[in-house]
Amino acid sequence: MSLVRAVELRRVLDSRGAPTVEADALTEDGGFGRAAAPAGASTGAHEAVELPAGEAIAAARDHAVPRLVGTVHAGDQRAVDASLRAADGTDDLSTVGANAVVAASMAVAKAAADTLGIPLYQHLGGAFRGPSSDSFPVPLGNVVGGGEHARDATDIQEFLAVPVGAPNVAEAAFANAAVHARVGELLEERSIPAGKGDEGAWAPLTDDETAFEVVSRAVADVADDHGFEIRVGLDVAATELWDSDAGVYRYSDAERTPSEQVDYVAGLVDTYDLAYVEDPFDEEAFDEFAALTDRVGSRTTVCGDDLFVTNVERLDRGVEEGAGNAILVKPNQIGTLSDTLDAVELAVENGFTPVISHRSGETEDTTIAHLAVATDAPFLKAGAVGGERTAKLNELIRIADDAA
Ligand code: PGA
Ligand code: ZN
């Protein structure tokens, strides 16, 4: 295999216009890989640490790059990631910054794939798990949102289209885009003003109840049109609603105690036949996650994002306690591809569904599309429209073509 010859880092723009870290990796056999770190807005308290891009780049040049160049084989992702971790020396990657580490980890993986002359998903699948050609990740499409991604819109952060009945990736992605367009029409018909949030979802000046009504209608219309089943999902991002002093979840028009929140969300699952519910409770609320999973886990996906932060120790606890039945997987929450793959593996071993995900701040990087295919993940959460979102969806369509 080929040694890492160089890793170059620079500041580039993310979709919010904020600086993020991009890495270019070269191997001694001329392989090239480029990757960029995404960034969250509703980040979990237990995520690996993101440093200001300039600081992360300087620290990576000082500590991480010298350890990789000329000593580590690019195709040995475990060794690449171990040396990134050793260069940092902390569990939360606060010396080098998880943003520089994840960009370097992904860039070297791409350079290794390029050296081998195979796509990234095959390189990752070969190293970790076999890719499957008879199943594909169903894209979760964010069509209406508020929370930290659009302050004056809904309390619930994301209303998602879930095209469970789509016959292939392309039909699924186009169905989500059609739901997004239909939502726009319905909002206009109702004279509800709406801009767009950070992920390109509509950000209507309305309440959650109206958003449910509009999204359910749009999903039903597009399902009729396209001739397959589409359901509704949510990312509540409830950590942002949780008032720990008062011990209640604060909505614009209500407050709910933890047990009322369990009842409320279980009710939503029934009323709207939700296929997917992410972070319906605060990031420390393992008990409420377990209570909800007990009630509705047999008929819906209960996913932990801020709860698990792609961290095997927190997922271990979730498995023990029956807190959820799915984990959101974001490489930059934990920092390296190897750690990310460990979280996916632990999830699958324990019957938890891995959901590979973008962040609200994204770039044109498409690594997560490859990761979803490499791990045979049932879902890829990458938005519905907008260039940094369609970059992932279009890459998934290309991969499906390539694998056919
Ligand atoms: P974030 O939001 O990237 O702002 O954390 C996405 C999510 O909560 O899933
Ligand atoms: Zn989330």
mmCIF file of C-alpha atoms and ligand atoms in Angstrom:
data_model
loop_
_atom_site.group_PDB
_atom_site.id
_atom_site.type_symbol
_atom_site.label_atom_id
_atom_site.label_comp_id
_atom_site.label_asym_id
_atom_site.label_seq_id
_atom_site.Cartn_x
_atom_site.Cartn_y
_atom_site.Cartn_z
ATOM 1 C CA MET A 1 0.000 0.000 0.000
ATOM 2 C CA SER A 2 0.986 3.585 -0.452
ATOM 3 C CA LEU A 3 2.342 5.911 2.254
ATOM 4 C CA VAL A 4 0.777 9.302 2.918
ATOM 5 C CA ARG A 5 2.950 11.801 1.049
ATOM 6 C CA ALA A 6 1.287 15.073 2.082
ATOM 7 C CA VAL A 7 -1.733 16.494 3.881
ATOM 8 C CA GLU A 8 -2.566 20.117 3.134
ATOM 9 C CA LEU A 9 -5.181 22.087 5.033
ATOM 10 C CA ARG A 10 -7.034 25.267 4.223
ATOM 11 C CA ARG A 11 -10.014 27.372 5.323
ATOM 12 C CA VAL A 12 -13.022 27.163 3.006
ATOM 13 C CA LEU A 13 -16.627 28.398 3.232
ATOM 14 C CA ASP A 14 -19.419 26.223 4.568
ATOM 15 C CA SER A 15 -23.079 26.633 3.548
ATOM 16 C CA ARG A 16 -23.639 29.255 6.261
ATOM 17 C CA GLY A 17 -20.625 31.187 5.000
ATOM 18 C CA ALA A 18 -18.624 30.236 8.081
ATOM 19 C CA PRO A 19 -15.010 29.074 7.801
ATOM 20 C CA THR A 20 -14.447 25.345 7.921
ATOM 21 C CA VAL A 21 -11.464 23.022 7.407
ATOM 22 C CA GLU A 22 -10.731 21.353 4.074
ATOM 23 C CA ALA A 23 -7.955 18.776 3.731
ATOM 24 C CA ASP A 24 -6.136 17.513 0.633
ATOM 25 C CA ALA A 25 -4.283 14.231 1.007
ATOM 26 C CA LEU A 26 -1.718 12.766 -1.401
ATOM 27 C CA THR A 27 -0.211 9.300 -1.429
ATOM 28 C CA GLU A 28 3.224 8.298 -2.676
ATOM 29 C CA ASP A 29 1.599 6.567 -5.653
ATOM 30 C CA GLY A 30 -0.169 9.729 -6.753
ATOM 31 C CA GLY A 31 -3.538 9.117 -5.105
ATOM 32 C CA PHE A 32 -5.486 12.268 -4.232
ATOM 33 C CA GLY A 33 -8.342 12.861 -1.789
ATOM 34 C CA ARG A 34 -10.143 16.009 -0.646
ATOM 35 C CA ALA A 35 -12.630 16.345 2.213
ATOM 36 C CA ALA A 36 -14.136 19.101 4.347
ATOM 37 C CA ALA A 37 -15.548 19.167 7.869
ATOM 38 C CA PRO A 38 -19.219 20.054 8.327
ATOM 39 C CA ALA A 39 -20.472 22.023 11.367
ATOM 40 C CA GLY A 40 -23.557 21.772 13.582
ATOM 41 C CA ALA A 41 -25.729 24.527 15.051
ATOM 42 C CA SER A 42 -27.713 22.374 17.491
ATOM 43 C CA THR A 43 -24.613 20.537 18.643
ATOM 44 C CA GLY A 44 -24.609 18.017 21.479
ATOM 45 C CA ALA A 45 -22.690 18.780 24.681
ATOM 46 C CA HIS A 46 -20.819 15.471 24.358
ATOM 47 C CA GLU A 47 -19.528 15.972 20.826
ATOM 48 C CA ALA A 48 -15.810 16.091 20.031
ATOM 49 C CA VAL A 49 -14.536 19.678 20.105
ATOM 50 C CA GLU A 50 -14.571 21.892 17.033
ATOM 51 C CA LEU A 51 -11.883 24.624 17.139
ATOM 52 C CA PRO A 52 -11.966 27.855 15.112
ATOM 53 C CA ALA A 53 -10.859 26.723 11.628
ATOM 54 C CA GLY A 54 -7.599 28.694 11.652
ATOM 55 C CA GLU A 55 -6.580 27.304 15.042
ATOM 56 C CA ALA A 56 -7.466 23.753 14.055
ATOM 57 C CA ILE A 57 -5.421 24.038 10.869
ATOM 58 C CA ALA A 58 -2.370 25.405 12.721
ATOM 59 C CA ALA A 59 -2.619 22.667 15.366
ATOM 60 C CA ALA A 60 -3.039 19.949 12.733
ATOM 61 C CA ARG A 61 0.021 21.209 10.823
ATOM 62 C CA ASP A 62 2.061 21.158 14.037
ATOM 63 C CA HIS A 63 0.892 17.857 15.540
ATOM 64 C CA ALA A 64 -0.990 15.646 13.100
ATOM 65 C CA VAL A 65 0.515 16.104 9.651
ATOM 66 C CA PRO A 66 4.107 15.230 10.686
ATOM 67 C CA ARG A 67 2.870 11.957 12.218
ATOM 68 C CA LEU A 68 1.080 10.905 9.026
ATOM 69 C CA VAL A 69 3.460 11.917 6.279
ATOM 70 C CA GLY A 70 5.950 9.294 5.185
ATOM 71 C CA THR A 71 5.053 6.891 8.004
ATOM 72 C CA VAL A 72 1.433 5.735 7.716
ATOM 73 C CA HIS A 73 -0.096 3.682 4.896
ATOM 74 C CA ALA A 74 -3.060 5.582 3.477
ATOM 75 C CA GLY A 75 -5.025 2.380 2.943
ATOM 76 C CA ASP A 76 -4.766 1.394 6.600
ATOM 77 C CA GLN A 77 -7.554 3.616 7.897
ATOM 78 C CA ARG A 78 -7.195 2.240 11.431
ATOM 79 C CA ALA A 79 -3.538 3.306 11.502
ATOM 80 C CA VAL A 80 -4.330 6.693 9.964
ATOM 81 C CA ASP A 81 -6.992 7.377 12.587
ATOM 82 C CA ALA A 82 -4.886 6.010 15.465
ATOM 83 C CA SER A 83 -2.121 8.377 14.513
ATOM 84 C CA LEU A 84 -4.544 11.324 14.321
ATOM 85 C CA ARG A 85 -5.802 10.429 17.817
ATOM 86 C CA ALA A 86 -2.257 10.039 19.134
ATOM 87 C CA ALA A 87 -1.289 13.412 17.663
ATOM 88 C CA ASP A 88 -4.191 15.020 19.517
ATOM 89 C CA GLY A 89 -3.814 13.130 22.792
ATOM 90 C CA THR A 90 -7.276 13.944 24.191
ATOM 91 C CA ASP A 91 -10.564 11.984 24.054
ATOM 92 C CA ASP A 92 -12.532 14.967 22.745
ATOM 93 C CA LEU A 93 -9.886 15.998 20.173
ATOM 94 C CA SER A 94 -9.591 19.429 21.761
ATOM 95 C CA THR A 95 -5.878 19.846 20.908
ATOM 96 C CA VAL A 96 -6.100 19.550 17.139
ATOM 97 C CA GLY A 97 -9.859 20.038 16.767
ATOM 98 C CA ALA A 98 -12.359 17.457 15.532
ATOM 99 C CA ASN A 99 -12.909 19.585 12.420
ATOM 100 C CA ALA A 100 -9.272 19.260 11.294
ATOM 101 C CA VAL A 101 -9.132 15.608 12.368
ATOM 102 C CA VAL A 102 -12.290 14.562 10.501
ATOM 103 C CA ALA A 103 -11.239 16.411 7.339
ATOM 104 C CA ALA A 104 -7.830 14.680 7.406
ATOM 105 C CA SER A 105 -9.317 11.253 8.207
ATOM 106 C CA MET A 106 -11.784 11.467 5.303
ATOM 107 C CA ALA A 107 -9.274 12.995 2.860
ATOM 108 C CA VAL A 108 -6.756 10.195 3.460
ATOM 109 C CA ALA A 109 -9.501 7.571 2.976
ATOM 110 C CA LYS A 110 -10.355 9.161 -0.374
ATOM 111 C CA ALA A 111 -6.677 9.310 -1.379
ATOM 112 C CA ALA A 112 -6.357 5.613 -0.543
ATOM 113 C CA ALA A 113 -9.413 4.779 -2.651
ATOM 114 C CA ASP A 114 -7.961 6.836 -5.507
ATOM 115 C CA THR A 115 -4.642 5.005 -5.199
ATOM 116 C CA LEU A 116 -6.495 1.706 -5.445
ATOM 117 C CA GLY A 117 -8.592 2.994 -8.331
ATOM 118 C CA ILE A 118 -11.876 2.207 -6.573
ATOM 119 C CA PRO A 119 -14.700 4.393 -5.257
ATOM 120 C CA LEU A 120 -14.601 5.409 -1.587
ATOM 121 C CA TYR A 121 -17.634 3.282 -0.681
ATOM 122 C CA GLN A 122 -15.820 0.197 -1.910
ATOM 123 C CA HIS A 123 -12.665 1.071 -0.032
ATOM 124 C CA LEU A 124 -14.659 1.611 3.182
ATOM 125 C CA GLY A 125 -16.868 -1.405 2.540
ATOM 126 C CA GLY A 126 -13.819 -3.513 1.840
ATOM 127 C CA ALA A 127 -12.179 -2.389 5.008
ATOM 128 C CA PHE A 128 -15.199 -2.553 7.237
ATOM 129 C CA ARG A 129 -18.278 -4.185 5.694
ATOM 130 C CA GLY A 130 -19.484 -5.391 2.315
ATOM 131 C CA PRO A 131 -21.608 -2.989 0.312
ATOM 132 C CA SER A 132 -25.021 -4.249 -0.659
ATOM 133 C CA SER A 133 -26.398 -3.745 -4.126
ATOM 134 C CA ASP A 134 -29.922 -4.954 -3.423
ATOM 135 C CA SER A 135 -30.741 -2.379 -0.761
ATOM 136 C CA PHE A 136 -30.109 1.336 -0.579
ATOM 137 C CA PRO A 137 -30.135 4.069 2.063
ATOM 138 C CA VAL A 138 -33.524 5.806 2.055
ATOM 139 C CA PRO A 139 -32.922 9.582 2.056
ATOM 140 C CA LEU A 140 -34.606 11.498 4.874
ATOM 141 C CA GLY A 141 -35.589 14.853 3.346
ATOM 142 C CA ASN A 142 -35.896 17.914 5.569
ATOM 143 C CA VAL A 143 -38.860 19.882 4.165
ATOM 144 C CA VAL A 144 -39.948 22.166 7.042
ATOM 145 C CA GLY A 145 -37.846 23.320 9.934
ATOM 146 C CA GLY A 146 -37.208 25.775 12.705
ATOM 147 C CA GLY A 147 -35.463 25.472 16.042
ATOM 148 C CA GLU A 148 -31.804 26.497 15.913
ATOM 149 C CA HIS A 149 -31.863 26.361 12.086
ATOM 150 C CA ALA A 150 -34.518 29.102 11.724
ATOM 151 C CA ARG A 151 -35.352 30.932 14.946
ATOM 152 C CA ASP A 152 -38.857 32.303 14.204
ATOM 153 C CA ALA A 153 -40.283 29.173 12.616
ATOM 154 C CA THR A 154 -41.514 25.899 14.188
ATOM 155 C CA ASP A 155 -40.417 24.657 17.627
ATOM 156 C CA ILE A 156 -39.681 21.223 16.162
ATOM 157 C CA GLN A 157 -36.359 21.519 14.309
ATOM 158 C CA GLU A 158 -37.108 19.298 11.293
ATOM 159 C CA PHE A 159 -40.134 17.780 9.559
ATOM 160 C CA LEU A 160 -38.818 15.063 7.253
ATOM 161 C CA ALA A 161 -40.179 13.228 4.230
ATOM 162 C CA VAL A 162 -39.446 9.481 4.461
ATOM 163 C CA PRO A 163 -40.042 7.753 1.096
ATOM 164 C CA VAL A 164 -40.143 4.216 2.524
ATOM 165 C CA GLY A 165 -41.830 2.738 -0.563
ATOM 166 C CA ALA A 166 -39.527 4.199 -3.211
ATOM 167 C CA PRO A 167 -38.215 1.616 -5.681
ATOM 168 C CA ASN A 168 -34.749 3.194 -5.958
ATOM 169 C CA VAL A 169 -32.540 6.007 -4.724
ATOM 170 C CA ALA A 170 -33.323 8.440 -7.520
ATOM 171 C CA GLU A 171 -37.115 8.058 -7.144
ATOM 172 C CA ALA A 172 -36.722 8.547 -3.407
ATOM 173 C CA ALA A 173 -34.633 11.720 -3.753
ATOM 174 C CA PHE A 174 -36.990 13.204 -6.373
ATOM 175 C CA ALA A 175 -40.001 12.378 -4.189
ATOM 176 C CA ASN A 176 -38.461 14.331 -1.297
ATOM 177 C CA ALA A 177 -37.783 17.292 -3.590
ATOM 178 C CA ALA A 178 -41.410 17.084 -4.791
ATOM 179 C CA VAL A 179 -42.653 17.106 -1.188
ATOM 180 C CA HIS A 180 -40.508 20.194 -0.563
ATOM 181 C CA ALA A 181 -42.046 21.911 -3.609
ATOM 182 C CA ARG A 182 -45.592 20.865 -2.623
ATOM 183 C CA VAL A 183 -45.070 22.244 0.897
ATOM 184 C CA GLY A 184 -44.069 25.561 -0.697
ATOM 185 C CA GLU A 185 -47.342 25.639 -2.667
ATOM 186 C CA LEU A 186 -49.460 24.762 0.355
ATOM 187 C CA LEU A 187 -47.798 27.462 2.483
ATOM 188 C CA GLU A 188 -48.451 30.014 -0.247
ATOM 189 C CA GLU A 189 -52.113 28.923 -0.553
ATOM 190 C CA ARG A 190 -52.486 29.462 3.187
ATOM 191 C CA SER A 191 -50.619 32.834 3.019
ATOM 192 C CA ILE A 192 -48.057 31.621 5.537
ATOM 193 C CA PRO A 193 -44.780 33.513 5.007
ATOM 194 C CA ALA A 194 -41.758 31.260 4.782
ATOM 195 C CA GLY A 195 -38.073 31.745 4.138
ATOM 196 C CA LYS A 196 -35.666 28.840 4.254
ATOM 197 C CA GLY A 197 -33.615 27.501 7.142
ATOM 198 C CA ASP A 198 -29.980 26.421 7.220
ATOM 199 C CA GLU A 199 -30.666 23.088 5.514
ATOM 200 C CA GLY A 200 -32.880 24.489 2.763
ATOM 201 C CA ALA A 201 -36.133 23.415 4.434
ATOM 202 C CA TRP A 202 -39.034 25.862 4.484
ATOM 203 C CA ALA A 203 -39.032 27.930 7.671
ATOM 204 C CA PRO A 204 -42.678 29.032 7.947
ATOM 205 C CA LEU A 205 -43.875 31.550 10.516
ATOM 206 C CA THR A 206 -46.329 29.103 11.963
ATOM 207 C CA ASP A 207 -46.815 26.583 14.750
ATOM 208 C CA ASP A 208 -45.970 22.891 14.851
ATOM 209 C CA GLU A 209 -49.594 21.837 14.438
ATOM 210 C CA THR A 210 -49.979 23.735 11.158
ATOM 211 C CA ALA A 211 -46.622 22.375 9.964
ATOM 212 C CA PHE A 212 -47.849 18.817 10.653
ATOM 213 C CA GLU A 213 -50.997 19.465 8.686
ATOM 214 C CA VAL A 214 -49.113 20.941 5.710
ATOM 215 C CA VAL A 215 -46.369 18.295 5.615
ATOM 216 C CA SER A 216 -48.851 15.409 5.979
ATOM 217 C CA ARG A 217 -50.901 16.793 3.111
ATOM 218 C CA ALA A 218 -47.823 17.326 0.906
ATOM 219 C CA VAL A 219 -46.564 13.815 1.607
ATOM 220 C CA ALA A 220 -49.981 12.316 0.786
ATOM 221 C CA ASP A 221 -50.227 14.298 -2.481
ATOM 222 C CA VAL A 222 -46.750 13.302 -3.661
ATOM 223 C CA ALA A 223 -47.258 9.668 -2.597
ATOM 224 C CA ASP A 224 -50.441 9.580 -4.751
ATOM 225 C CA ASP A 225 -48.573 11.150 -7.635
ATOM 226 C CA HIS A 226 -45.527 8.897 -7.454
ATOM 227 C CA GLY A 227 -47.395 5.727 -6.559
ATOM 228 C CA PHE A 228 -45.394 4.669 -3.516
ATOM 229 C CA GLU A 229 -45.560 5.118 0.232
ATOM 230 C CA ILE A 230 -44.032 8.243 1.778
ATOM 231 C CA ARG A 231 -44.265 8.879 5.494
ATOM 232 C CA VAL A 232 -43.384 11.716 7.860
ATOM 233 C CA GLY A 233 -40.451 11.881 10.273
ATOM 234 C CA LEU A 234 -39.196 14.401 12.824
ATOM 235 C CA ASP A 235 -36.044 15.698 14.394
ATOM 236 C CA VAL A 236 -37.385 17.391 17.518
ATOM 237 C CA ALA A 237 -33.873 18.445 18.667
ATOM 238 C CA ALA A 238 -35.439 18.648 22.105
ATOM 239 C CA THR A 239 -32.232 19.552 23.936
ATOM 240 C CA GLU A 240 -32.848 23.032 22.559
ATOM 241 C CA LEU A 241 -36.378 23.065 24.084
ATOM 242 C CA TRP A 242 -35.333 21.670 27.466
ATOM 243 C CA ASP A 243 -35.276 24.128 30.385
ATOM 244 C CA SER A 244 -33.240 22.267 32.981
ATOM 245 C CA ASP A 245 -33.921 24.794 35.771
ATOM 246 C CA ALA A 246 -37.683 24.505 35.427
ATOM 247 C CA GLY A 247 -37.575 20.825 34.420
ATOM 248 C CA VAL A 248 -39.846 21.330 31.403
ATOM 249 C CA TYR A 249 -39.716 21.326 27.620
ATOM 250 C CA ARG A 250 -40.622 24.879 26.541
ATOM 251 C CA TYR A 251 -42.650 25.265 23.351
ATOM 252 C CA SER A 252 -43.903 28.655 22.085
ATOM 253 C CA ASP A 253 -47.420 27.822 23.192
ATOM 254 C CA ALA A 254 -46.940 25.189 25.905
ATOM 255 C CA GLU A 255 -44.600 23.612 28.402
ATOM 256 C CA ARG A 256 -44.347 19.894 29.016
ATOM 257 C CA THR A 257 -42.829 17.904 31.862
ATOM 258 C CA PRO A 258 -40.675 14.937 30.802
ATOM 259 C CA SER A 259 -43.547 12.489 31.233
ATOM 260 C CA GLU A 260 -45.930 14.800 29.357
ATOM 261 C CA GLN A 261 -43.300 14.970 26.595
ATOM 262 C CA VAL A 262 -43.308 11.145 26.374
ATOM 263 C CA ASP A 263 -47.115 11.188 26.034
ATOM 264 C CA TYR A 264 -47.003 14.050 23.530
ATOM 265 C CA VAL A 265 -44.459 12.377 21.231
ATOM 266 C CA ALA A 266 -46.138 8.953 21.480
ATOM 267 C CA GLY A 267 -49.359 10.735 20.478
ATOM 268 C CA LEU A 268 -47.637 12.336 17.468
ATOM 269 C CA VAL A 269 -46.353 8.933 16.355
ATOM 270 C CA ASP A 270 -49.937 7.617 16.341
ATOM 271 C CA THR A 271 -51.672 10.688 14.924
ATOM 272 C CA TYR A 272 -49.248 11.220 12.039
ATOM 273 C CA ASP A 273 -48.044 7.639 11.614
ATOM 274 C CA LEU A 274 -44.471 8.847 12.028
ATOM 275 C CA ALA A 275 -41.806 6.598 10.532
ATOM 276 C CA TYR A 276 -38.949 8.310 12.339
ATOM 277 C CA VAL A 277 -38.448 10.401 15.502
ATOM 278 C CA GLU A 278 -35.046 11.870 16.365
ATOM 279 C CA ASP A 279 -34.040 13.488 19.662
ATOM 280 C CA PRO A 280 -37.524 13.786 21.162
ATOM 281 C CA PHE A 281 -35.880 14.432 24.572
ATOM 282 C CA ASP A 282 -32.915 16.228 26.095
ATOM 283 C CA GLU A 283 -29.437 14.801 25.499
ATOM 284 C CA GLU A 284 -29.237 13.313 29.035
ATOM 285 C CA ALA A 285 -32.760 11.834 29.069
ATOM 286 C CA PHE A 286 -31.952 8.127 28.652
ATOM 287 C CA ASP A 287 -35.012 7.251 30.809
ATOM 288 C CA GLU A 288 -37.490 9.080 28.583
ATOM 289 C CA PHE A 289 -35.898 7.627 25.441
ATOM 290 C CA ALA A 290 -36.409 4.184 26.986
ATOM 291 C CA ALA A 291 -40.011 4.941 27.977
ATOM 292 C CA LEU A 292 -40.910 6.132 24.470
ATOM 293 C CA THR A 293 -39.114 3.209 22.802
ATOM 294 C CA ASP A 294 -41.071 0.856 25.013
ATOM 295 C CA ARG A 295 -44.326 2.390 23.806
ATOM 296 C CA VAL A 296 -43.750 2.990 20.101
ATOM 297 C CA GLY A 297 -40.384 1.395 19.240
ATOM 298 C CA SER A 298 -42.018 -1.553 17.489
ATOM 299 C CA ARG A 299 -43.655 0.729 14.921
ATOM 300 C CA THR A 300 -41.268 3.638 14.535
ATOM 301 C CA THR A 301 -37.564 4.489 14.532
ATOM 302 C CA VAL A 302 -36.509 6.306 17.721
ATOM 303 C CA CYS A 303 -33.131 7.856 16.972
ATOM 304 C CA GLY A 304 -30.549 9.437 19.290
ATOM 305 C CA ASP A 305 -28.419 12.263 17.901
ATOM 306 C CA ASP A 306 -27.344 14.604 20.733
ATOM 307 C CA LEU A 307 -28.014 11.616 23.035
ATOM 308 C CA PHE A 308 -25.336 9.371 21.478
ATOM 309 C CA VAL A 309 -23.097 11.797 19.510
ATOM 310 C CA THR A 310 -21.727 8.850 17.462
ATOM 311 C CA ASN A 311 -19.917 7.740 20.634
ATOM 312 C CA VAL A 312 -19.685 4.002 21.428
ATOM 313 C CA GLU A 313 -19.702 4.573 25.195
ATOM 314 C CA ARG A 314 -22.917 6.547 25.096
ATOM 315 C CA LEU A 315 -24.437 4.093 22.621
ATOM 316 C CA ASP A 316 -23.443 1.219 24.923
ATOM 317 C CA ARG A 317 -25.465 2.830 27.684
ATOM 318 C CA GLY A 318 -28.373 3.347 25.285
ATOM 319 C CA VAL A 319 -28.304 -0.330 24.310
ATOM 320 C CA GLU A 320 -28.215 -1.388 27.995
ATOM 321 C CA GLU A 321 -31.167 0.835 28.861
ATOM 322 C CA GLY A 322 -33.230 0.324 25.706
ATOM 323 C CA ALA A 323 -32.990 4.070 25.040
ATOM 324 C CA GLY A 324 -33.984 4.310 21.376
ATOM 325 C CA ASN A 325 -33.584 1.829 18.530
ATOM 326 C CA ALA A 326 -31.440 3.931 16.175
ATOM 327 C CA ILE A 327 -28.353 6.129 16.248
ATOM 328 C CA LEU A 328 -27.611 9.200 14.156
ATOM 329 C CA VAL A 329 -24.091 8.907 12.734
ATOM 330 C CA LYS A 330 -22.119 12.106 12.095
ATOM 331 C CA PRO A 331 -18.374 11.593 11.577
ATOM 332 C CA ASN A 332 -17.474 15.036 12.917
ATOM 333 C CA GLN A 333 -19.227 14.340 16.240
ATOM 334 C CA ILE A 334 -16.585 11.739 17.082
ATOM 335 C CA GLY A 335 -13.742 12.856 14.760
ATOM 336 C CA THR A 336 -12.445 9.902 12.743
ATOM 337 C CA LEU A 337 -13.853 7.454 10.209
ATOM 338 C CA SER A 338 -12.703 4.481 12.300
ATOM 339 C CA ASP A 339 -14.565 5.733 15.388
ATOM 340 C CA THR A 340 -17.589 6.368 13.169
ATOM 341 C CA LEU A 341 -17.473 2.814 11.804
ATOM 342 C CA ASP A 342 -17.133 1.444 15.344
ATOM 343 C CA ALA A 343 -20.360 3.226 16.308
ATOM 344 C CA VAL A 344 -22.149 1.788 13.261
ATOM 345 C CA GLU A 345 -20.885 -1.704 14.039
ATOM 346 C CA LEU A 346 -21.943 -1.550 17.686
ATOM 347 C CA ALA A 347 -25.364 -0.299 16.591
ATOM 348 C CA VAL A 348 -25.901 -3.077 14.064
ATOM 349 C CA GLU A 349 -24.704 -5.784 16.491
ATOM 350 C CA ASN A 350 -27.358 -4.638 18.927
ATOM 351 C CA GLY A 351 -30.244 -4.213 16.514
ATOM 352 C CA PHE A 352 -29.992 -0.412 16.419
ATOM 353 C CA THR A 353 -30.502 1.257 13.029
ATOM 354 C CA PRO A 354 -27.605 3.457 11.867
ATOM 355 C CA VAL A 355 -28.729 6.709 10.216
ATOM 356 C CA ILE A 356 -25.848 8.441 8.423
ATOM 357 C CA SER A 357 -26.228 12.222 8.588
ATOM 358 C CA HIS A 358 -25.120 15.618 7.335
ATOM 359 C CA ARG A 359 -24.856 18.699 9.584
ATOM 360 C CA SER A 360 -26.721 21.980 9.239
ATOM 361 C CA GLY A 361 -23.456 23.608 8.105
ATOM 362 C CA GLU A 362 -22.258 21.624 5.080
ATOM 363 C CA THR A 363 -19.972 21.811 2.052
ATOM 364 C CA GLU A 364 -20.015 20.055 -1.322
ATOM 365 C CA ASP A 365 -18.234 17.100 0.334
ATOM 366 C CA THR A 366 -19.948 13.775 -0.440
ATOM 367 C CA THR A 367 -18.238 11.414 2.016
ATOM 368 C CA ILE A 368 -21.456 10.600 3.891
ATOM 369 C CA ALA A 369 -23.113 9.208 0.751
ATOM 370 C CA HIS A 370 -20.230 6.719 0.452
ATOM 371 C CA LEU A 371 -20.359 5.982 4.162
ATOM 372 C CA ALA A 372 -24.074 5.173 3.969
ATOM 373 C CA VAL A 373 -23.498 2.701 1.135
ATOM 374 C CA ALA A 374 -20.366 1.207 2.698
ATOM 375 C CA THR A 375 -22.236 0.466 5.931
ATOM 376 C CA ASP A 376 -25.466 -0.627 4.284
ATOM 377 C CA ALA A 377 -27.264 1.983 6.400
ATOM 378 C CA PRO A 378 -31.065 2.002 6.001
ATOM 379 C CA PHE A 379 -31.232 5.825 6.060
ATOM 380 C CA LEU A 380 -29.165 8.783 4.848
ATOM 381 C CA LYS A 381 -30.175 12.164 6.270
ATOM 382 C CA ALA A 382 -28.864 14.754 3.823
ATOM 383 C CA GLY A 383 -31.639 17.323 3.267
ATOM 384 C CA ALA A 384 -33.905 17.604 0.239
ATOM 385 C CA VAL A 385 -32.777 20.612 -1.825
ATOM 386 C CA GLY A 386 -29.879 23.097 -1.961
ATOM 387 C CA GLY A 387 -26.455 22.526 -3.543
ATOM 388 C CA GLU A 388 -24.614 21.255 -0.477
ATOM 389 C CA ARG A 389 -27.529 18.826 0.147
ATOM 390 C CA THR A 390 -28.013 17.662 -3.445
ATOM 391 C CA ALA A 391 -24.239 17.046 -3.637
ATOM 392 C CA LYS A 392 -24.816 14.039 -1.339
ATOM 393 C CA LEU A 393 -28.058 12.911 -2.989
ATOM 394 C CA ASN A 394 -26.591 13.122 -6.477
ATOM 395 C CA GLU A 395 -23.518 11.188 -5.337
ATOM 396 C CA LEU A 396 -25.836 8.508 -3.947
ATOM 397 C CA ILE A 397 -27.607 8.352 -7.307
ATOM 398 C CA ARG A 398 -24.213 7.979 -9.044
ATOM 399 C CA ILE A 399 -23.155 5.228 -6.645
ATOM 400 C CA ALA A 400 -26.401 3.359 -7.261
ATOM 401 C CA ASP A 401 -25.725 3.631 -10.996
ATOM 402 C CA ASP A 402 -22.168 2.437 -10.535
ATOM 403 C CA ALA A 403 -23.211 -0.504 -8.340
ATOM 404 C CA ALA A 404 -26.048 -1.606 -10.668
HETATM 405 P P1 PGA B 1 -26.951 20.302 13.506
HETATM 406 O O1 PGA B 1 -28.411 19.779 13.247
HETATM 407 O O2 PGA B 1 -26.083 19.868 12.395
HETATM 408 O O3 PGA B 1 -27.161 21.788 13.589
HETATM 409 O O4 PGA B 1 -26.507 19.710 14.825
HETATM 410 C C1 PGA B 1 -28.689 18.582 12.620
HETATM 411 C C2 PGA B 1 -29.379 17.643 13.559
HETATM 412 O O5 PGA B 1 -29.709 18.013 14.703
HETATM 413 O O6 PGA B 1 -29.601 16.503 13.181
HETATM 414 ZN ZN ZN B 2 -30.605 15.943 15.173
#
